[in-house]
mmCIF file of C-alpha atoms and ligand atoms in Angstrom:
data_model
loop_
_atom_site.group_PDB
_atom_site.id
_atom_site.type_symbol
_atom_site.label_atom_id
_atom_site.label_comp_id
_atom_site.label_asym_id
_atom_site.label_seq_id
_atom_site.Cartn_x
_atom_site.Cartn_y
_atom_site.Cartn_z
ATOM 1 C CA ASP A 1 0.267 -0.122 -0.574
ATOM 2 C CA LYS A 2 1.908 3.322 -1.196
ATOM 3 C CA GLY A 3 -0.129 5.509 1.762
ATOM 4 C CA THR A 4 -0.715 9.092 1.023
ATOM 5 C CA TYR A 5 2.363 8.591 -1.532
ATOM 6 C CA PRO A 6 1.802 9.287 -5.050
ATOM 7 C CA PHE A 7 3.934 6.695 -6.380
ATOM 8 C CA TYR A 8 5.491 3.487 -4.644
ATOM 9 C CA MET A 9 9.610 4.609 -5.573
ATOM 10 C CA LEU A 10 8.660 7.693 -3.670
ATOM 11 C CA LYS A 11 7.654 5.765 -1.036
ATOM 12 C CA GLU A 12 10.973 3.709 -1.243
ATOM 13 C CA VAL A 13 13.425 5.827 -1.407
ATOM 14 C CA ASP A 14 12.043 7.677 2.165
ATOM 15 C CA GLU A 15 11.820 3.761 3.545
ATOM 16 C CA GLN A 16 15.364 3.644 3.149
ATOM 17 C CA PRO A 17 16.868 5.659 6.864
ATOM 18 C CA ASN A 18 14.985 2.235 7.939
ATOM 19 C CA VAL A 19 15.939 0.267 5.428
ATOM 20 C CA MET A 20 19.422 -0.105 7.191
ATOM 21 C CA ARG A 21 18.543 0.255 10.733
ATOM 22 C CA LYS A 22 16.556 -3.205 10.064
ATOM 23 C CA LEU A 23 20.266 -4.196 8.443
ATOM 24 C CA ALA A 24 21.751 -3.151 11.762
ATOM 25 C CA GLN A 25 18.983 -4.761 13.809
ATOM 26 C CA THR A 26 19.505 -8.112 12.435
ATOM 27 C CA TYR A 27 23.061 -8.958 11.635
ATOM 28 C CA LEU A 28 24.567 -6.549 14.540
ATOM 29 C CA SER A 29 24.835 -6.920 17.963
ATOM 30 C CA GLU A 30 24.009 -4.238 20.400
ATOM 31 C CA HIS A 31 27.747 -3.604 20.440
ATOM 32 C CA GLY A 32 28.820 -4.408 16.858
ATOM 33 C CA GLU A 33 29.372 -8.171 16.726
ATOM 34 C CA PRO A 34 27.726 -9.394 12.860
ATOM 35 C CA ASN A 35 24.551 -12.163 13.739
ATOM 36 C CA ILE A 36 26.076 -14.397 10.550
ATOM 37 C CA ASP A 37 25.844 -18.087 9.855
ATOM 38 C CA LYS A 38 29.863 -18.713 10.958
ATOM 39 C CA GLN A 39 29.678 -21.755 8.244
ATOM 40 C CA LEU A 40 28.632 -19.283 5.388
ATOM 41 C CA LEU A 41 32.033 -16.299 7.351
ATOM 42 C CA GLN A 42 34.530 -19.471 7.543
ATOM 43 C CA ALA A 43 33.005 -21.291 3.313
ATOM 44 C CA MET A 44 33.626 -16.975 2.434
ATOM 45 C CA GLU A 45 37.377 -16.998 4.537
ATOM 46 C CA ALA A 46 38.358 -20.361 2.869
ATOM 47 C CA ALA A 47 37.805 -18.897 -0.431
ATOM 48 C CA ASP A 48 40.666 -17.274 -2.971
ATOM 49 C CA ARG A 49 38.986 -15.239 -4.766
ATOM 50 C CA LEU A 50 35.213 -13.735 -4.724
ATOM 51 C CA TYR A 51 32.818 -13.520 -7.862
ATOM 52 C CA ILE A 52 30.622 -11.456 -7.512
ATOM 53 C CA ILE A 53 27.630 -11.566 -10.018
ATOM 54 C CA GLY A 54 24.229 -8.981 -10.622
ATOM 55 C CA ALA A 55 22.641 -7.537 -13.440
ATOM 56 C CA GLY A 56 21.164 -3.496 -13.094
ATOM 57 C CA THR A 57 21.111 -2.206 -9.796
ATOM 58 C CA SER A 58 22.154 -5.504 -8.563
ATOM 59 C CA TYR A 59 25.057 -5.211 -10.872
ATOM 60 C CA HIS A 60 26.001 -1.599 -9.868
ATOM 61 C CA ALA A 61 26.161 -2.342 -6.059
ATOM 62 C CA GLY A 62 28.320 -5.314 -6.644
ATOM 63 C CA LEU A 63 30.732 -1.908 -7.767
ATOM 64 C CA ILE A 64 30.784 -0.890 -4.715
ATOM 65 C CA GLY A 65 30.739 -4.692 -2.504
ATOM 66 C CA LYS A 66 34.234 -4.959 -4.382
ATOM 67 C CA ARG A 67 35.686 -1.926 -3.062
ATOM 68 C CA LEU A 68 34.145 -3.552 -0.182
ATOM 69 C CA PHE A 69 35.379 -6.808 0.771
ATOM 70 C CA GLU A 70 38.971 -5.539 -0.663
ATOM 71 C CA ASN A 71 39.220 -3.345 1.797
ATOM 72 C CA LEU A 72 37.822 -4.170 4.503
ATOM 73 C CA ALA A 73 39.047 -7.929 4.276
ATOM 74 C CA HIS A 74 41.618 -7.962 1.694
ATOM 75 C CA ILE A 75 40.069 -11.049 -0.477
ATOM 76 C CA PRO A 76 40.257 -10.040 -4.618
ATOM 77 C CA THR A 77 36.751 -9.443 -5.817
ATOM 78 C CA GLU A 78 35.690 -9.183 -8.949
ATOM 79 C CA VAL A 79 32.350 -7.767 -10.566
ATOM 80 C CA HIS A 80 30.111 -9.239 -13.192
ATOM 81 C CA VAL A 81 27.330 -9.182 -15.295
ATOM 82 C CA SER A 82 25.546 -12.292 -14.842
ATOM 83 C CA SER A 83 24.159 -12.002 -19.057
ATOM 84 C CA GLU A 84 27.791 -12.096 -19.961
ATOM 85 C CA PHE A 85 29.444 -14.312 -17.616
ATOM 86 C CA ALA A 86 26.343 -17.514 -18.450
ATOM 87 C CA TYR A 87 28.356 -17.068 -22.196
ATOM 88 C CA GLU A 88 32.290 -16.129 -21.234
ATOM 89 C CA GLN A 89 33.602 -17.606 -18.475
ATOM 90 C CA PRO A 90 36.655 -15.821 -17.534
ATOM 91 C CA MET A 91 39.475 -18.257 -15.799
ATOM 92 C CA LEU A 92 38.542 -18.677 -12.072
ATOM 93 C CA SER A 93 40.746 -19.039 -9.299
ATOM 94 C CA GLU A 94 41.869 -22.526 -7.605
ATOM 95 C CA LYS A 95 38.818 -21.827 -4.772
ATOM 96 C CA PRO A 96 36.512 -19.273 -5.505
ATOM 97 C CA PHE A 97 33.373 -17.955 -3.914
ATOM 98 C CA PHE A 98 30.189 -16.786 -5.980
ATOM 99 C CA ILE A 99 27.695 -14.255 -4.448
ATOM 100 C CA PHE A 100 24.512 -13.697 -6.180
ATOM 101 C CA LEU A 101 23.043 -9.776 -6.088
ATOM 102 C CA THR A 102 19.639 -9.517 -6.067
ATOM 103 C CA GLN A 103 16.419 -8.656 -5.149
ATOM 104 C CA SER A 104 14.031 -9.840 -6.606
ATOM 105 C CA GLY A 105 15.792 -14.048 -7.152
ATOM 106 C CA GLU A 106 14.534 -14.496 -9.488
ATOM 107 C CA THR A 107 16.504 -12.868 -12.532
ATOM 108 C CA ALA A 108 16.778 -15.617 -15.405
ATOM 109 C CA ASP A 109 20.268 -14.274 -16.289
ATOM 110 C CA SER A 110 22.200 -14.797 -12.627
ATOM 111 C CA ARG A 111 20.364 -18.028 -12.123
ATOM 112 C CA GLU A 112 21.742 -19.147 -15.759
ATOM 113 C CA VAL A 113 25.044 -18.244 -13.486
ATOM 114 C CA LEU A 114 24.071 -20.065 -10.232
ATOM 115 C CA VAL A 115 22.954 -23.517 -12.346
ATOM 116 C CA ASN A 116 26.385 -23.165 -13.232
ATOM 117 C CA VAL A 117 28.394 -22.620 -10.650
ATOM 118 C CA ASN A 118 26.303 -25.302 -8.653
ATOM 119 C CA ASP A 119 27.626 -28.313 -11.571
ATOM 120 C CA ALA A 120 30.846 -27.207 -11.427
ATOM 121 C CA GLY A 121 29.714 -27.262 -7.177
ATOM 122 C CA TYR A 122 31.420 -23.991 -5.930
ATOM 123 C CA PRO A 123 29.566 -23.018 -2.888
ATOM 124 C CA SER A 124 27.144 -19.466 -3.151
ATOM 125 C CA LEU A 125 25.183 -16.910 -1.456
ATOM 126 C CA THR A 126 22.451 -15.021 -2.416
ATOM 127 C CA ILE A 127 21.811 -11.528 -1.119
ATOM 128 C CA THR A 128 18.081 -11.084 -1.929
ATOM 129 C CA ASN A 129 14.890 -9.260 -0.589
ATOM 130 C CA VAL A 130 12.767 -12.476 -1.209
ATOM 131 C CA GLN A 131 13.014 -15.133 0.621
ATOM 132 C CA ASN A 132 12.901 -18.272 -0.924
ATOM 133 C CA SER A 133 13.448 -17.487 -4.558
ATOM 134 C CA THR A 134 14.636 -19.495 -7.236
ATOM 135 C CA LEU A 135 17.684 -18.153 -6.401
ATOM 136 C CA SER A 136 18.032 -18.248 -2.811
ATOM 137 C CA ARG A 137 16.692 -21.485 -3.134
ATOM 138 C CA GLU A 138 19.480 -22.767 -4.237
ATOM 139 C CA ALA A 139 22.635 -21.385 -4.058
ATOM 140 C CA THR A 140 25.467 -22.889 -0.888
ATOM 141 C CA TYR A 141 23.048 -19.327 0.975
ATOM 142 C CA THR A 142 21.253 -16.950 1.702
ATOM 143 C CA LEU A 143 21.268 -13.442 3.188
ATOM 144 C CA LEU A 144 17.830 -11.208 3.318
ATOM 145 C CA LEU A 145 17.993 -8.267 2.960
ATOM 146 C CA HIS A 146 15.103 -6.982 5.073
ATOM 147 C CA ALA A 147 13.584 -3.942 2.464
ATOM 148 C CA GLY A 148 10.514 -4.761 2.252
ATOM 149 C CA PRO A 149 8.342 -5.314 -0.791
ATOM 150 C CA GLU A 150 9.428 -3.096 -3.363
ATOM 151 C CA ILE A 151 7.032 -2.575 -6.401
ATOM 152 C CA ALA A 152 8.438 0.342 -8.559
ATOM 153 C CA VAL A 153 10.480 -0.954 -11.550
ATOM 154 C CA ALA A 154 12.804 1.444 -10.249
ATOM 155 C CA SER A 155 15.816 0.196 -7.701
ATOM 156 C CA THR A 156 16.016 2.621 -4.714
ATOM 157 C CA LYS A 157 15.883 0.373 -1.183
ATOM 158 C CA ALA A 158 17.198 -2.522 -2.851
ATOM 159 C CA TYR A 159 20.824 -0.686 -4.055
ATOM 160 C CA THR A 160 21.317 0.500 -1.307
ATOM 161 C CA ALA A 161 20.710 -1.955 1.448
ATOM 162 C CA GLN A 162 22.034 -3.993 -0.755
ATOM 163 C CA ILE A 163 25.414 -2.450 0.100
ATOM 164 C CA ALA A 164 24.577 -1.523 3.624
ATOM 165 C CA LEU A 165 24.442 -6.252 4.041
ATOM 166 C CA GLU A 166 28.015 -6.219 2.051
ATOM 167 C CA ALA A 167 29.663 -3.906 4.416
ATOM 168 C CA ILE A 168 28.471 -6.160 7.001
ATOM 169 C CA LEU A 169 29.540 -9.212 5.932
ATOM 170 C CA ALA A 170 32.885 -7.763 4.426
ATOM 171 C CA LYS A 171 33.009 -6.235 8.005
ATOM 172 C CA ALA A 172 32.164 -9.367 9.363
ATOM 173 C CA LEU A 173 35.463 -11.297 6.963
ATOM 174 C CA GLY A 174 37.546 -8.485 7.380
ATOM 175 C CA GLU A 175 37.283 -9.561 11.583
ATOM 176 C CA LEU A 176 37.873 -12.707 11.240
ATOM 177 C CA THR A 177 40.513 -12.488 8.539
ATOM 178 C CA GLY A 178 42.873 -10.461 11.910
ATOM 179 C CA GLN A 179 42.484 -6.678 9.526
ATOM 180 C CA ILE A 180 42.536 -3.643 11.203
ATOM 181 C CA ILE A 181 41.401 -1.958 9.610
ATOM 182 C CA ALA A 182 37.903 -3.703 9.949
ATOM 183 C CA GLN A 183 38.469 -4.246 13.475
ATOM 184 C CA ASN A 184 38.523 -0.526 13.319
ATOM 185 C CA PHE A 185 35.378 -0.202 11.161
ATOM 186 C CA ASN A 186 32.398 0.276 13.509
ATOM 187 C CA ILE A 187 29.734 -0.747 11.338
ATOM 188 C CA ARG A 188 27.142 0.003 13.359
ATOM 189 C CA GLN A 189 27.741 3.594 14.399
ATOM 190 C CA GLN A 190 28.314 3.770 10.688
ATOM 191 C CA LEU A 191 25.017 2.653 9.670
ATOM 192 C CA GLY A 192 23.693 5.189 12.162
ATOM 193 C CA LEU A 193 24.857 7.676 10.619
ATOM 194 C CA VAL A 194 24.189 6.493 7.057
ATOM 195 C CA ALA A 195 20.514 6.479 8.071
ATOM 196 C CA THR A 196 20.451 9.712 10.052
ATOM 197 C CA GLY A 197 22.499 11.416 7.076
ATOM 198 C CA MET A 198 19.391 9.783 3.684
ATOM 199 C CA GLN A 199 16.812 10.989 5.938
ATOM 200 C CA ALA A 200 18.322 14.239 5.470
ATOM 201 C CA ILE A 201 18.851 13.996 2.048
ATOM 202 C CA VAL A 202 15.491 13.141 2.026
ATOM 203 C CA ASP A 203 14.018 16.099 4.121
ATOM 204 C CA GLU A 204 15.186 18.109 1.151
ATOM 205 C CA LYS A 205 12.988 16.665 -1.550
ATOM 206 C CA ASP A 206 12.118 20.717 -2.624
ATOM 207 C CA LYS A 207 15.568 21.166 -3.277
ATOM 208 C CA LEU A 208 15.665 18.391 -5.456
ATOM 209 C CA GLU A 209 13.301 18.554 -7.214
ATOM 210 C CA GLU A 210 14.063 22.354 -8.025
ATOM 211 C CA MET A 211 17.377 21.144 -9.862
ATOM 212 C CA SER A 212 16.057 18.989 -11.542
ATOM 213 C CA SER A 213 13.069 21.214 -13.546
ATOM 214 C CA LYS A 214 16.620 23.089 -13.647
ATOM 215 C CA TYR A 215 18.917 21.192 -14.840
ATOM 216 C CA LEU A 216 17.000 18.002 -16.606
ATOM 217 C CA LEU A 217 13.535 18.138 -17.081
ATOM 218 C CA LYS A 218 14.478 20.255 -20.783
ATOM 219 C CA THR A 219 17.808 17.716 -21.370
ATOM 220 C CA ASN A 220 17.308 14.833 -23.518
ATOM 221 C CA ARG A 221 20.841 14.428 -22.620
ATOM 222 C CA ALA A 222 22.386 14.988 -19.786
ATOM 223 C CA PHE A 223 26.320 12.698 -17.779
ATOM 224 C CA TYR A 224 26.614 11.886 -14.291
ATOM 225 C CA ILE A 225 30.942 11.830 -13.372
ATOM 226 C CA GLY A 226 33.082 10.469 -10.515
ATOM 227 C CA ARG A 227 36.527 8.302 -10.247
ATOM 228 C CA GLY A 228 36.763 5.114 -8.345
ATOM 229 C CA ILE A 229 33.747 4.591 -6.160
ATOM 230 C CA ASP A 230 31.851 7.880 -7.310
ATOM 231 C CA HIS A 231 32.191 6.532 -10.751
ATOM 232 C CA ALA A 232 30.730 3.573 -8.973
ATOM 233 C CA VAL A 233 27.982 5.314 -8.103
ATOM 234 C CA SER A 234 27.112 7.253 -11.728
ATOM 235 C CA LEU A 235 26.804 4.238 -13.495
ATOM 236 C CA GLU A 236 23.426 3.911 -11.073
ATOM 237 C CA ALA A 237 22.639 7.416 -10.858
ATOM 238 C CA ALA A 238 22.141 7.348 -14.545
ATOM 239 C CA LEU A 239 20.152 4.801 -14.321
ATOM 240 C CA LYS A 240 17.686 5.426 -12.491
ATOM 241 C CA LEU A 241 17.282 8.696 -14.598
ATOM 242 C CA LYS A 242 17.315 7.054 -17.617
ATOM 243 C CA GLU A 243 14.493 4.548 -17.284
ATOM 244 C CA ILE A 244 12.289 6.882 -16.047
ATOM 245 C CA SER A 245 12.506 10.022 -17.235
ATOM 246 C CA TYR A 246 13.663 8.446 -20.973
ATOM 247 C CA ILE A 247 16.327 11.035 -20.604
ATOM 248 C CA GLN A 248 19.809 9.281 -22.400
ATOM 249 C CA CYS A 249 22.371 9.460 -19.850
ATOM 250 C CA GLU A 250 25.779 8.602 -18.920
ATOM 251 C CA GLY A 251 27.601 7.310 -16.212
ATOM 252 C CA PHE A 252 31.414 7.908 -16.863
ATOM 253 C CA ALA A 253 34.667 7.666 -14.902
ATOM 254 C CA SER A 254 35.390 11.596 -15.277
ATOM 255 C CA GLY A 255 39.439 11.293 -16.450
ATOM 256 C CA GLU A 256 37.836 9.264 -19.031
ATOM 257 C CA LEU A 257 35.204 11.589 -20.590
ATOM 258 C CA LYS A 258 38.382 14.058 -22.328
ATOM 259 C CA HIS A 259 39.412 10.864 -24.405
ATOM 260 C CA GLY A 260 36.127 10.935 -25.785
ATOM 261 C CA THR A 261 33.040 11.630 -25.296
ATOM 262 C CA ILE A 262 33.469 15.114 -24.077
ATOM 263 C CA ALA A 263 32.745 15.820 -27.408
ATOM 264 C CA LEU A 264 29.294 14.946 -27.040
ATOM 265 C CA ILE A 265 29.265 17.736 -24.776
ATOM 266 C CA GLU A 266 26.545 21.136 -26.004
ATOM 267 C CA ALA A 267 25.477 24.494 -24.242
ATOM 268 C CA GLY A 268 23.851 23.890 -21.411
ATOM 269 C CA THR A 269 24.629 19.723 -20.844
ATOM 270 C CA PRO A 270 23.954 18.541 -17.980
ATOM 271 C CA VAL A 271 27.110 17.362 -15.671
ATOM 272 C CA ILE A 272 26.365 16.135 -12.689
ATOM 273 C CA GLY A 273 30.240 14.920 -10.782
ATOM 274 C CA PHE A 274 29.359 13.086 -7.138
ATOM 275 C CA ILE A 275 32.776 14.057 -4.915
ATOM 276 C CA THR A 276 33.220 12.137 -1.711
ATOM 277 C CA GLN A 277 36.581 10.926 -2.049
ATOM 278 C CA ALA A 278 39.479 12.382 -0.745
ATOM 279 C CA LYS A 279 42.180 11.984 -3.086
ATOM 280 C CA THR A 280 39.615 11.993 -6.598
ATOM 281 C CA ALA A 281 38.771 15.783 -4.963
ATOM 282 C CA GLY A 282 40.415 17.327 -7.256
ATOM 283 C CA LEU A 283 40.310 15.529 -10.165
ATOM 284 C CA THR A 284 37.301 15.430 -10.333
ATOM 285 C CA ARG A 285 36.799 18.895 -10.031
ATOM 286 C CA SER A 286 39.118 19.758 -12.615
ATOM 287 C CA ASN A 287 37.197 17.213 -14.960
ATOM 288 C CA LEU A 288 33.919 18.994 -14.325
ATOM 289 C CA GLN A 289 35.709 22.051 -15.333
ATOM 290 C CA GLU A 290 37.286 20.751 -18.863
ATOM 291 C CA THR A 291 33.556 20.194 -19.317
ATOM 292 C CA MET A 292 31.963 23.798 -18.206
ATOM 293 C CA ALA A 293 34.713 25.218 -20.895
ATOM 294 C CA ARG A 294 33.079 23.676 -23.558
ATOM 295 C CA GLY A 295 29.431 24.986 -22.239
ATOM 296 C CA ALA A 296 27.922 22.189 -19.325
ATOM 297 C CA GLN A 297 26.298 22.876 -16.960
ATOM 298 C CA THR A 298 28.274 21.677 -13.483
ATOM 299 C CA LEU A 299 26.069 20.342 -10.512
ATOM 300 C CA THR A 300 28.933 19.103 -7.717
ATOM 301 C CA ILE A 301 27.010 16.555 -5.348
ATOM 302 C CA VAL A 302 29.074 16.621 -2.479
ATOM 303 C CA ARG A 303 30.584 15.234 0.637
ATOM 304 C CA GLU A 304 30.743 18.261 3.606
ATOM 305 C CA SER A 305 34.854 17.613 4.201
ATOM 306 C CA LEU A 306 35.628 17.784 1.059
ATOM 307 C CA ALA A 307 32.628 21.247 0.025
ATOM 308 C CA VAL A 308 33.885 24.566 -0.886
ATOM 309 C CA ASP A 309 31.839 27.227 -1.283
ATOM 310 C CA GLY A 310 28.702 26.962 -4.752
ATOM 311 C CA ASP A 311 28.506 23.359 -4.633
ATOM 312 C CA ASP A 312 25.357 22.049 -5.217
ATOM 313 C CA LEU A 313 23.934 20.002 -3.197
ATOM 314 C CA VAL A 314 26.227 18.723 0.360
ATOM 315 C CA LEU A 315 25.711 15.400 1.606
ATOM 316 C CA PRO A 316 26.776 14.322 5.374
ATOM 317 C CA ASP A 317 30.110 12.781 6.659
ATOM 318 C CA VAL A 318 30.298 9.133 6.242
ATOM 319 C CA ASP A 319 33.145 6.651 5.500
ATOM 320 C CA GLU A 320 34.289 7.225 2.667
ATOM 321 C CA MET A 321 33.280 3.440 1.998
ATOM 322 C CA LEU A 322 29.906 3.533 3.322
ATOM 323 C CA MET A 323 28.995 7.896 1.168
ATOM 324 C CA PRO A 324 27.463 5.901 -1.654
ATOM 325 C CA LEU A 325 24.923 5.172 0.697
ATOM 326 C CA LEU A 326 24.004 8.953 0.681
ATOM 327 C CA SER A 327 24.766 9.945 -2.827
ATOM 328 C CA VAL A 328 22.950 8.047 -5.059
ATOM 329 C CA VAL A 329 20.068 9.368 -2.678
ATOM 330 C CA PRO A 330 19.972 12.370 -5.200
ATOM 331 C CA ALA A 331 20.013 11.052 -7.826
ATOM 332 C CA GLN A 332 17.251 8.449 -6.841
ATOM 333 C CA LEU A 333 15.524 12.262 -6.576
ATOM 334 C CA LEU A 334 16.671 13.800 -8.856
ATOM 335 C CA ALA A 335 15.467 11.260 -11.177
ATOM 336 C CA TYR A 336 11.807 10.704 -9.355
ATOM 337 C CA TYR A 337 10.807 14.426 -9.641
ATOM 338 C CA THR A 338 11.973 14.673 -13.087
ATOM 339 C CA SER A 339 9.833 11.408 -14.300
ATOM 340 C CA LEU A 340 7.229 13.044 -12.128
ATOM 341 C CA ASN A 341 6.895 16.574 -13.742
ATOM 342 C CA LYS A 342 7.467 14.387 -17.407
ATOM 343 C CA GLY A 343 3.944 13.723 -16.699
ATOM 344 C CA LEU A 344 5.600 10.063 -16.306
ATOM 345 C CA ASP A 345 4.405 6.616 -14.941
ATOM 346 C CA VAL A 346 7.453 6.749 -12.481
ATOM 347 C CA ASP A 347 6.633 3.517 -10.983
ATOM 348 C CA LYS A 348 5.791 1.484 -14.089
ATOM 349 C CA PRO A 349 8.906 3.248 -17.101
ATOM 350 C CA ARG A 350 7.473 2.029 -20.842
ATOM 351 C CA ASN A 351 9.056 -1.497 -21.500
ATOM 352 C CA LEU A 352 10.530 -2.801 -18.700
ATOM 353 C CA ALA A 353 9.128 -5.473 -15.759
ATOM 354 C CA LYS A 354 10.395 -5.197 -12.020
ATOM 355 C CA SER A 355 10.958 -9.091 -12.589
ATOM 356 C CA VAL A 356 13.754 -10.163 -15.655
ATOM 357 C CA THR A 357 12.502 -13.274 -16.069
ATOM 358 C CA VAL A 358 14.068 -14.710 -19.721
ATOM 359 C CA GLU A 359 17.647 -14.413 -20.711
HETATM 360 C C1 F6R B 1 16.321 -1.233 -12.406
HETATM 361 C C2 F6R B 1 16.569 -2.401 -12.017
HETATM 362 C C3 F6R B 1 17.211 -4.114 -12.210
HETATM 363 C C4 F6R B 1 17.274 -4.865 -11.559
HETATM 364 C C5 F6R B 1 17.802 -5.937 -12.353
HETATM 365 C C6 F6R B 1 18.190 -7.262 -11.601
HETATM 366 O O1 F6R B 1 16.032 -0.026 -11.566
HETATM 367 O O2 F6R B 1 15.515 -2.437 -10.839
HETATM 368 O O3 F6R B 1 17.821 -2.836 -13.221
HETATM 369 O O4 F6R B 1 18.177 -4.687 -10.725
HETATM 370 O O5 F6R B 1 16.881 -6.315 -13.292
HETATM 371 O O6 F6R B 1 17.172 -7.148 -11.148
HETATM 372 P P1 F6R B 1 17.296 -8.265 -9.477
HETATM 373 O O7 F6R B 1 17.577 -7.397 -8.719
HETATM 374 O O8 F6R B 1 15.950 -9.109 -9.199
HETATM 375 O O9 F6R B 1 17.682 -9.234 -10.050
#
């Protein structure tokens, strides 16, 4: 039931702070100890490489997961689009462990990979929002996202739930393998900060609607750019805008733009930069300048500690690794308001279904 909300998507965006709290309550003790199946953690610890498999938004959540598993648990991690992996499997390590990210648990492309993984006898984990879904039944282990039903076709709370759960899992693994960075990472406190930060952003709806009207409503092309983890969020931000507003939008590694794609920038093209990582903040700012010099209308989404006068949207500070949980929220709302004010059916964009059960 969407209650007083005009569309499920907005309700689901608003639910994200609670989803963060629910995940912390479910998977962490009051003191932050992980409440996760020991056998699962041991099976992951025994692996020499993690393979994250997903499609669309779930693939994008995997791109953040790679950073979390590598930083916190020091386990090399690859992320693959399921429809590609199924038919062109990369060379595998000796002891692979597979993580399937799938909100619905029914995506045929991802299931095809799991069938092959099971045939080969490799251990696997499905992270899903739907208990007893096909991929949850067929994997060795399952963890539930506890995000509540996601009805809008455009995925929002499942993306942030997947990232938060990957962070909890990476922290637990890192502690098991004795990584100091994991021991010092107070995940319980961080998820609390994330929940509060998300709330502050969803409380700024008017501002985001205004930004959408000013910069996105009348355009047919846009860019989100960033480096590293900000690049990964750019891909998700662009997908959100594409699928519900039908604006052609690319998520781009900001340094790569000048190697060709910058030719697409015209007078007024919106280029939105994510700046949440200290070591690349200056670089992304100069890449934004380069687009501005070609006529782009630039906007910045910046974490507080890196913000300067004139930044367009300032995000509360949480650990750098968890900034995607905050930076994606304004992008979800920009997509929402653009779709809404174009008079489109936000929850049911054309040509799309909620779960894609064909390959
Ligand atoms: C985009 C979106 C899709 C899904 C993709 C995978 O907003 O929802 O890209 O993420 O179809 O679906 P699941 O996660 O159910 O496997």
